[in-house]
PDB file of C-alpha atoms in Angstrom:
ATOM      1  CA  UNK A 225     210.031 192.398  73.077  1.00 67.00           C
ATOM      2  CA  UNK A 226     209.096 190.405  70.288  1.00 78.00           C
ATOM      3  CA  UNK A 227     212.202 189.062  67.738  1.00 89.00           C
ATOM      4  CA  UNK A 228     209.503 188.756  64.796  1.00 94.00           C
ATOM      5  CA  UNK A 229     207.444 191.383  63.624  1.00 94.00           C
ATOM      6  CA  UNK A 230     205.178 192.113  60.994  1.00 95.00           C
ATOM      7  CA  UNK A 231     204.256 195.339  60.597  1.00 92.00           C
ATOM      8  CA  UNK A 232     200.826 195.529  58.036  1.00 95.00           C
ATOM      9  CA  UNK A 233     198.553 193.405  60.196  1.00 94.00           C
ATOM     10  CA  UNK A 234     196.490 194.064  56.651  1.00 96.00           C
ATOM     11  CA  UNK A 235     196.754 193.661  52.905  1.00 97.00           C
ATOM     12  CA  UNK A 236     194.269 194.203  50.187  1.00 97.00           C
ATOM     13  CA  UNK A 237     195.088 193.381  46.458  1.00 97.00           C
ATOM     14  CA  UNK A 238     193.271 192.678  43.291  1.00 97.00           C
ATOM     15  CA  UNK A 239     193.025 188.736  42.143  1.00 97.00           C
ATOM     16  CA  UNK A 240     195.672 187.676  40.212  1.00 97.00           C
ATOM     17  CA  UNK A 241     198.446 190.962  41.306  1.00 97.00           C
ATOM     18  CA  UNK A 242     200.851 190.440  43.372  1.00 98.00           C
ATOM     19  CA  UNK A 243     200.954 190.262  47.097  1.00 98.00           C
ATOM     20  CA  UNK A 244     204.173 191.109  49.170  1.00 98.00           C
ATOM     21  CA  UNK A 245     204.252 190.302  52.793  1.00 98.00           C
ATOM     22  CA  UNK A 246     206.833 191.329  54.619  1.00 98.00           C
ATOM     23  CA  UNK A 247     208.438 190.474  57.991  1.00 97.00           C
ATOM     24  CA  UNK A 248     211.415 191.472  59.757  1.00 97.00           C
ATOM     25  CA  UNK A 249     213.279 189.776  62.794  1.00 96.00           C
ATOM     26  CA  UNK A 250     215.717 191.398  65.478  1.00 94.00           C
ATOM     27  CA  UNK A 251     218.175 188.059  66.645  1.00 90.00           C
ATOM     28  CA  UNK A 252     221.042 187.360  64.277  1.00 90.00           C
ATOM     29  CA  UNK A 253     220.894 183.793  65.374  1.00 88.00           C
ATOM     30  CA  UNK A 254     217.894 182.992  63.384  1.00 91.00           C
ATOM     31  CA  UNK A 255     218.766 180.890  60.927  1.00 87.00           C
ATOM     32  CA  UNK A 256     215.785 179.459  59.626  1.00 90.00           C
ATOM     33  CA  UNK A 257     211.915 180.921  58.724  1.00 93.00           C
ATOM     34  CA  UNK A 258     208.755 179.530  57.872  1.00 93.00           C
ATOM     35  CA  UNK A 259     205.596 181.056  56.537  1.00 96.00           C
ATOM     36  CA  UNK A 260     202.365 179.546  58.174  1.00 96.00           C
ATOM     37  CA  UNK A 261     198.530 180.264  56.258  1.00 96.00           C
ATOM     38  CA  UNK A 262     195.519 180.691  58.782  1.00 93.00           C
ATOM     39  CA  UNK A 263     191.879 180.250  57.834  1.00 93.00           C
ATOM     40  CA  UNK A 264     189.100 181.492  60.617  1.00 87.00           C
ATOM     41  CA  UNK A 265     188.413 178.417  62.886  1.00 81.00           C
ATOM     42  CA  UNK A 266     191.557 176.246  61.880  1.00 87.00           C
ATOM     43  CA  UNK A 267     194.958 176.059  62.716  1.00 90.00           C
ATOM     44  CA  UNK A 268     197.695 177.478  60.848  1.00 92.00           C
ATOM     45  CA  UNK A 269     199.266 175.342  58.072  1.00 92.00           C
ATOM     46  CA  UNK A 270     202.642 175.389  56.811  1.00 92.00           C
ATOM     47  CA  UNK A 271     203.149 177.206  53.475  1.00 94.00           C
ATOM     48  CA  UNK A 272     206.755 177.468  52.555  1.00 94.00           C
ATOM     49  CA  UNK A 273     210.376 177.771  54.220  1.00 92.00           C
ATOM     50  CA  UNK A 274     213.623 178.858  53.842  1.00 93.00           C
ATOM     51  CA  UNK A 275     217.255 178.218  55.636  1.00 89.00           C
ATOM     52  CA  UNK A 276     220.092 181.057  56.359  1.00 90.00           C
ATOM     53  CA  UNK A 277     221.977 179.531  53.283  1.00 91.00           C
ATOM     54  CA  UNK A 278     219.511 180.773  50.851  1.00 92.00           C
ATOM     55  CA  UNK A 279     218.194 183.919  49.938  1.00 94.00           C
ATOM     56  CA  UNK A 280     214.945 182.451  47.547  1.00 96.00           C
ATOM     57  CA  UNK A 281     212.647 179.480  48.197  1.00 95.00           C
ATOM     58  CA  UNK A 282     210.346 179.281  45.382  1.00 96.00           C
ATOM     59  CA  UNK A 283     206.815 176.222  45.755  1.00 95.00           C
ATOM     60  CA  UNK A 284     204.559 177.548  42.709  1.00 96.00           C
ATOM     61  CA  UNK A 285     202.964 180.722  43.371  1.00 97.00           C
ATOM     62  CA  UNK A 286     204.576 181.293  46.217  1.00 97.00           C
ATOM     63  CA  UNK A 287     208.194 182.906  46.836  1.00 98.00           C
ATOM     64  CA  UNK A 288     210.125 183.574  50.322  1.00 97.00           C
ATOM     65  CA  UNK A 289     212.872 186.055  49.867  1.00 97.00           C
ATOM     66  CA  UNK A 290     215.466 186.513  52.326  1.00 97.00           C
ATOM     67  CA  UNK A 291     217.616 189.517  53.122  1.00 96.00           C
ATOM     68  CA  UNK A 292     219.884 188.566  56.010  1.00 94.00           C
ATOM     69  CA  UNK A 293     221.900 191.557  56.575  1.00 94.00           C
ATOM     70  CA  UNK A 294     218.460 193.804  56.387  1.00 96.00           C
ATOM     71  CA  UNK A 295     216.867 190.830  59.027  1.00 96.00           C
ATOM     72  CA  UNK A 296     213.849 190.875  56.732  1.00 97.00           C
ATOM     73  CA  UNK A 297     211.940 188.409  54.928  1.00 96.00           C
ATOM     74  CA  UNK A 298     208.966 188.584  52.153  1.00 97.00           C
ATOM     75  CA  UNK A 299     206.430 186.460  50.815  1.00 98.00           C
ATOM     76  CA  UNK A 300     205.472 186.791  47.389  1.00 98.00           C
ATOM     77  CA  UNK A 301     202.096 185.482  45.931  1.00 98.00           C
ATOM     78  CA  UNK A 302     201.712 185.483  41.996  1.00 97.00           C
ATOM     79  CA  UNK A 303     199.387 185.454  40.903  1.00 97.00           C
ATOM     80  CA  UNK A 304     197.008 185.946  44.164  1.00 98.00           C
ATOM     81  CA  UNK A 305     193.948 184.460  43.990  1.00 97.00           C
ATOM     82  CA  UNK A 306     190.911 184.789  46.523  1.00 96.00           C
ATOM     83  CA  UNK A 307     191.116 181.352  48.203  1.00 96.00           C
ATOM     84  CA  UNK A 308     194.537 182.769  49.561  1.00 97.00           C
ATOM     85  CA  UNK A 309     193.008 185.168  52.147  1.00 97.00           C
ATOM     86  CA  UNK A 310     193.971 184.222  55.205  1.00 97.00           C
ATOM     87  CA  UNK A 311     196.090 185.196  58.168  1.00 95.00           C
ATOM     88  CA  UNK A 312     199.525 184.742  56.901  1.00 97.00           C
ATOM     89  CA  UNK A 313     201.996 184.221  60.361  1.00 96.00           C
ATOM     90  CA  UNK A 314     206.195 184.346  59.368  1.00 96.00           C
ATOM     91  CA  UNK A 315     207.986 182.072  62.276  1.00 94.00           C
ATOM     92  CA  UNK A 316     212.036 182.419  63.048  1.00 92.00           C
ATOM     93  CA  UNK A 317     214.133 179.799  64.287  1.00 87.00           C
ATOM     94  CA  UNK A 318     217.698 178.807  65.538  1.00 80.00           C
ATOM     95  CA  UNK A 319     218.859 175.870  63.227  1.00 69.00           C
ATOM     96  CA  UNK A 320     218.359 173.024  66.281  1.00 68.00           C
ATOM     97  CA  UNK A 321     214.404 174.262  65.490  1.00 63.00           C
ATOM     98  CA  UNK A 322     214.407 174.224  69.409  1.00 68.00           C
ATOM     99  CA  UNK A 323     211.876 177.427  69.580  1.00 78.00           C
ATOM    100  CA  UNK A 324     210.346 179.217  67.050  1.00 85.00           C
ATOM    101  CA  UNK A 325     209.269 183.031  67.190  1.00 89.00           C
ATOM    102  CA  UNK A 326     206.101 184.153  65.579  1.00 92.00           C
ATOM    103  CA  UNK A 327     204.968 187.371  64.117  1.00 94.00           C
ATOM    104  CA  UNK A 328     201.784 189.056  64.602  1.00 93.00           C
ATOM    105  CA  UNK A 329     200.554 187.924  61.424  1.00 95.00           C
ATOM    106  CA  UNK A 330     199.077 190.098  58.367  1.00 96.00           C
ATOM    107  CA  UNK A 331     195.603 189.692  57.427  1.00 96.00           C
ATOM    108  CA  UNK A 332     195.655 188.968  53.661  1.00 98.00           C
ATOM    109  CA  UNK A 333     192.234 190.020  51.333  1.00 98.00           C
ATOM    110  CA  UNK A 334     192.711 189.066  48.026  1.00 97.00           C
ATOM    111  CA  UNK A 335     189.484 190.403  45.999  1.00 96.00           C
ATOM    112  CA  UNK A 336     187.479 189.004  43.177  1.00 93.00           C
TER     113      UNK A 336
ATOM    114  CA  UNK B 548     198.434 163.207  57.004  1.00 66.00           C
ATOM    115  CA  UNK B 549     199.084 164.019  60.303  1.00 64.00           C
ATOM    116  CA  UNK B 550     196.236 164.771  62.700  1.00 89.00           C
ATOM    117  CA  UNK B 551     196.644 166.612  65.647  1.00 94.00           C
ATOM    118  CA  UNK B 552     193.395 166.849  67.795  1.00 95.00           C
ATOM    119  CA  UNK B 553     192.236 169.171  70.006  1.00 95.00           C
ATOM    120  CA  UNK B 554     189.534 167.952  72.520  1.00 88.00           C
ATOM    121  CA  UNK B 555     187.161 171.216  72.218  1.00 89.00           C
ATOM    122  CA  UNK B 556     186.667 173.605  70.030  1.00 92.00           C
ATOM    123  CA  UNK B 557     185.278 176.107  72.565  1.00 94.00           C
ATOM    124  CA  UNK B 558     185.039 176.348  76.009  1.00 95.00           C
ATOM    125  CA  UNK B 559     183.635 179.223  78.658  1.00 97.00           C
ATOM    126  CA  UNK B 560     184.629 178.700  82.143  1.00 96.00           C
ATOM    127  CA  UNK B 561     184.338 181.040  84.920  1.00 97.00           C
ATOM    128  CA  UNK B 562     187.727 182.519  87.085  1.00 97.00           C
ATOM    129  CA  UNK B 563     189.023 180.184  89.232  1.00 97.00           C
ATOM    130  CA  UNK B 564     188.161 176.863  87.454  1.00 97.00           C
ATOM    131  CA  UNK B 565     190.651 174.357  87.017  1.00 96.00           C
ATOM    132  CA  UNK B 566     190.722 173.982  82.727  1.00 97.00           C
ATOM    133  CA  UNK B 567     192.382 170.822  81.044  1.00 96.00           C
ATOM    134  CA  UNK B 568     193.005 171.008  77.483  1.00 97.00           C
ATOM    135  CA  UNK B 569     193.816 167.998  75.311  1.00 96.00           C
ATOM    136  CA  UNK B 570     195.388 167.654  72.618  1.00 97.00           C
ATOM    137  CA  UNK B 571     195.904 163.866  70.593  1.00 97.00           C
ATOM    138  CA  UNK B 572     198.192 163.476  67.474  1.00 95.00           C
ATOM    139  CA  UNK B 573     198.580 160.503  65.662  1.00 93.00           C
ATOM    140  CA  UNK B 574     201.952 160.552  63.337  1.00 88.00           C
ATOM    141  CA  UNK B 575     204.140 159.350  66.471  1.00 89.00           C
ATOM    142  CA  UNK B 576     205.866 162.686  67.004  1.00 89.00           C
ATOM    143  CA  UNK B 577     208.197 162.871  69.798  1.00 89.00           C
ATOM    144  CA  UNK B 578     207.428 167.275  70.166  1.00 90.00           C
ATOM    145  CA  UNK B 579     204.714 168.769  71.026  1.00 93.00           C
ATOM    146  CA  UNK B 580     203.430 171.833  72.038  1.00 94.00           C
ATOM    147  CA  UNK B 581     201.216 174.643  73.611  1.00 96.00           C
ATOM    148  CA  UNK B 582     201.075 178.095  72.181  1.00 95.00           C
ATOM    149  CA  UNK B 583     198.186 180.739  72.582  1.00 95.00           C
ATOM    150  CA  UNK B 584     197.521 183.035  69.876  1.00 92.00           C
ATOM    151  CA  UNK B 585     196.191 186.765  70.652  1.00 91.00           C
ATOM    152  CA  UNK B 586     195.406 189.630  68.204  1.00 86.00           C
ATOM    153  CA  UNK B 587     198.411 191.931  67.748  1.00 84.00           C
ATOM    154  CA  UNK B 588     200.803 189.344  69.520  1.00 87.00           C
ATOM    155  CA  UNK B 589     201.078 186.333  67.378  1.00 86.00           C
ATOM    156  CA  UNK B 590     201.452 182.891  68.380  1.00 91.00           C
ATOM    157  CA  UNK B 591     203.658 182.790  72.041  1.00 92.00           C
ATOM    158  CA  UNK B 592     205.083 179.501  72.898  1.00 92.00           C
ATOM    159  CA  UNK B 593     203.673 178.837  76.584  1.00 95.00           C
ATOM    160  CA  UNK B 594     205.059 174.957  77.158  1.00 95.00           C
ATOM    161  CA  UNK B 595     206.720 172.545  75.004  1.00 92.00           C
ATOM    162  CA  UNK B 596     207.632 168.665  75.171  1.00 93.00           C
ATOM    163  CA  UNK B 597     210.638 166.924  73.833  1.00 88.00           C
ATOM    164  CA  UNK B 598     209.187 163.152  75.023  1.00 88.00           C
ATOM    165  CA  UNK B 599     207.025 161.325  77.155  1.00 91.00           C
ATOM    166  CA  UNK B 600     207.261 163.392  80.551  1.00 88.00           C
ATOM    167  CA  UNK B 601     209.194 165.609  78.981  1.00 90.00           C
ATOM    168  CA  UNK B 602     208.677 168.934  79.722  1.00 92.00           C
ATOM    169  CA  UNK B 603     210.391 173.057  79.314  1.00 92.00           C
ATOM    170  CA  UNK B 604     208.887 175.993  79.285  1.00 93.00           C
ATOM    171  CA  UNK B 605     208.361 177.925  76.379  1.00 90.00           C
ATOM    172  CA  UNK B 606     208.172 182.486  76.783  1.00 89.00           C
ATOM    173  CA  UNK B 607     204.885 182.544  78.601  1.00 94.00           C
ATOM    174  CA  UNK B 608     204.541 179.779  81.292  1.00 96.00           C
ATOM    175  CA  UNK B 609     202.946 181.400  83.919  1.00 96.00           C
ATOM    176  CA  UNK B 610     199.527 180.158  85.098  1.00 96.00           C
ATOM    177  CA  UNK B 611     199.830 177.280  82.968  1.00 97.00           C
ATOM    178  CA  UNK B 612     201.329 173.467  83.601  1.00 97.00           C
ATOM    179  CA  UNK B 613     201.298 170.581  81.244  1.00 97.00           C
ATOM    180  CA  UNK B 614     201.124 166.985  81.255  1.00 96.00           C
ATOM    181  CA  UNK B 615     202.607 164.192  78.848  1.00 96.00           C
ATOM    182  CA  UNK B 616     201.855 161.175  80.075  1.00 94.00           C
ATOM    183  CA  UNK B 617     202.078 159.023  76.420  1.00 95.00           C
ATOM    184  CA  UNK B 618     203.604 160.198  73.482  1.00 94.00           C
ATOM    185  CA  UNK B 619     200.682 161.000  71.739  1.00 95.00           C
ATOM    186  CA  UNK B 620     198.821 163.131  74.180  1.00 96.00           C
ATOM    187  CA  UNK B 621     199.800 166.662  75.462  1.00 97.00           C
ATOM    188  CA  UNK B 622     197.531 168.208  77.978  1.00 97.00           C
ATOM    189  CA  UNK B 623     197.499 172.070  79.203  1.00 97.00           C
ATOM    190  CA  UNK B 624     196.134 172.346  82.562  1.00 97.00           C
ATOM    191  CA  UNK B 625     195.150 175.985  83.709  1.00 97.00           C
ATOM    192  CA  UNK B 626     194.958 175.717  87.709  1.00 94.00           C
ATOM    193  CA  UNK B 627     192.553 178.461  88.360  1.00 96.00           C
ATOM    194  CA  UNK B 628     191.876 180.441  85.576  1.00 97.00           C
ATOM    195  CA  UNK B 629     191.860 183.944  85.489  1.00 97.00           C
ATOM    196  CA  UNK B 630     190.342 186.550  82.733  1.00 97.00           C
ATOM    197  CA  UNK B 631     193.679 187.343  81.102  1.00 96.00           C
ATOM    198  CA  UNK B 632     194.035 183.391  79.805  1.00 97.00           C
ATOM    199  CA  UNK B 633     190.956 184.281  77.871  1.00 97.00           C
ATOM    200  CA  UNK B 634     192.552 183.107  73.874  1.00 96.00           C
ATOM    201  CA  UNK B 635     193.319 180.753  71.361  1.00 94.00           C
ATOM    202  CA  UNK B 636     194.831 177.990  72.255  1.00 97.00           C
ATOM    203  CA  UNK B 637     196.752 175.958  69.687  1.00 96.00           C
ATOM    204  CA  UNK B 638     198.466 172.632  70.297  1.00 96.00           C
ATOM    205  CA  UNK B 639     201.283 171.407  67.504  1.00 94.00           C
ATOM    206  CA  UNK B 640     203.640 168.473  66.721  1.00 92.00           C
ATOM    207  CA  UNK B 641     206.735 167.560  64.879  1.00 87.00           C
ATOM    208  CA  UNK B 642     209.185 165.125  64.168  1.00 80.00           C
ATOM    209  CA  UNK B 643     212.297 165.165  65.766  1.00 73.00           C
ATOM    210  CA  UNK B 644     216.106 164.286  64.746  1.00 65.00           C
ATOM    211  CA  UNK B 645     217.210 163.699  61.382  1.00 57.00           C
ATOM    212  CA  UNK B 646     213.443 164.093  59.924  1.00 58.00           C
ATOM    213  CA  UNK B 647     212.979 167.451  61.426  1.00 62.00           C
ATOM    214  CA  UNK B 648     212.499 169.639  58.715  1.00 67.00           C
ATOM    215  CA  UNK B 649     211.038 172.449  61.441  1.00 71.00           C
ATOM    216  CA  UNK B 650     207.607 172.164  60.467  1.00 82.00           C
ATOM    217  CA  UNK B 651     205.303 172.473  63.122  1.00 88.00           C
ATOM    218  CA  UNK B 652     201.550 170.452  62.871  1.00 91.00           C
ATOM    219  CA  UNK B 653     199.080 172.053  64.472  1.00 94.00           C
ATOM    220  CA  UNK B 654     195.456 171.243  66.022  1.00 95.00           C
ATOM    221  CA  UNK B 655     192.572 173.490  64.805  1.00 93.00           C
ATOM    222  CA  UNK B 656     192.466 175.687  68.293  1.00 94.00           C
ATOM    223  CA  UNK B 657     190.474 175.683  71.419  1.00 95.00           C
ATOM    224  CA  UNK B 658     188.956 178.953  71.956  1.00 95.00           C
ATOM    225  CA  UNK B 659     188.790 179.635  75.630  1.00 97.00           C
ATOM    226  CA  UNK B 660     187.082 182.178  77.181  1.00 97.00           C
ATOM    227  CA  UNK B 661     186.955 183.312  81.082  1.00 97.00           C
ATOM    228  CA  UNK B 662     184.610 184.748  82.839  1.00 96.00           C
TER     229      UNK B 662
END
């Protein structure tokens, strides 16, 4: 049964709106989440992060919100822009960063 | 920047072959690791190392064993491979202990496919 899930494995908005990704996790011992970006033909790179003790990480355009007691996470993009398509992956880990759980990934078009 | 290298790109073998992936990085890391990547499923941990000859097994092990003979290199070794190991294979890195921030490095993926 997978502990991270994300349930649009697609997402479609207009350049420079806003995109939401969201991702949701089952194990209460998670304390810490990544976001990964994948291009076609290249491994995933990391994007942004955020620990249990926090419920926003903002790096420029890009915002991870965290909602522990809902077990859900978003990304927010603003303003998208069309080099950000990509496969974006969430990841879940226990604090000792021992394992970490990946989602399914969601399949971001950002269009022109 | 940290490079991690993956020895091919693509590979086709046919059921039954032994398969040895490589995978090189070069920032000294003391983890590595294997996952495979499928559509729907996400990235599944198969094997991971701690150190040099090092090794546990990550949520998907079967079929697969692994070899870390130096620090640097991480090999997945597929004994006879069957049509169901047909994927993505991505190999990452990190830092361990006090620099561990949790970010995993990863290699660009060796697509494997099984005939």
């Amino acid at each position: 049964d997978q502990q991270v899930k994300q349930n649009s494995p697609s997402l479609s908005v207009q350049e420079g709106r806003i995109s939401i990704l969201n991702c949701d996790y089952t194990n209460s011992m998670f304390d810490y989440f990544l976001w990964y970006k994948k291009y076609p033909a290249e491994g995933p790179t990391f994007l942004i992060s955020i620990s249990s003790i926090k419920d926003k990480n903002e790096d420029g355009r890009f915002t991870v919100f965290l909602n522990k007691s809902a077990k859900h996470l978003s990304l927010h993009i603003v303003p998208s822009q069309p080099g950000d398509s990509a496969v974006y992956f969430c990841a879940a880990s226990s604090y000792n960063f021992n394992k970490f759980y990946f989602g399914s990934g969601t399949k971001l078009n950002v269009k022109p | 920047d940290v490079k991690v290298t993956q020895s091919s790109r693509y590979l086709v073998k046919r059921t039954g072959e032994k398969v040895f992936l490589e995978c090189v990085q070069d920032m000294d890391h003391e983890n590595m690791f294997w996952y495979r990547q499928d559509p729907g499923l996400g990235l599944r941990l198969i094997y991971f190392s701690y150190d040099v000859k090092m090794k546990e097994k990550g949520d998907i092990p079967e079929g697969y064993s692994v070899s870390r003979e130096k620090k640097e290199r991480f090999s997945l070794i597929l004994e006879s491979a069957s049509t169901n190991q047909t994927s993505m294979y991505l190999c990452a890195s990190r830092v361990s202990g006090h620099l561990n921030t949790g970010e995993l490095f990863f290699g660009e993926g060796s697509r494997l496919t099984v005939l």
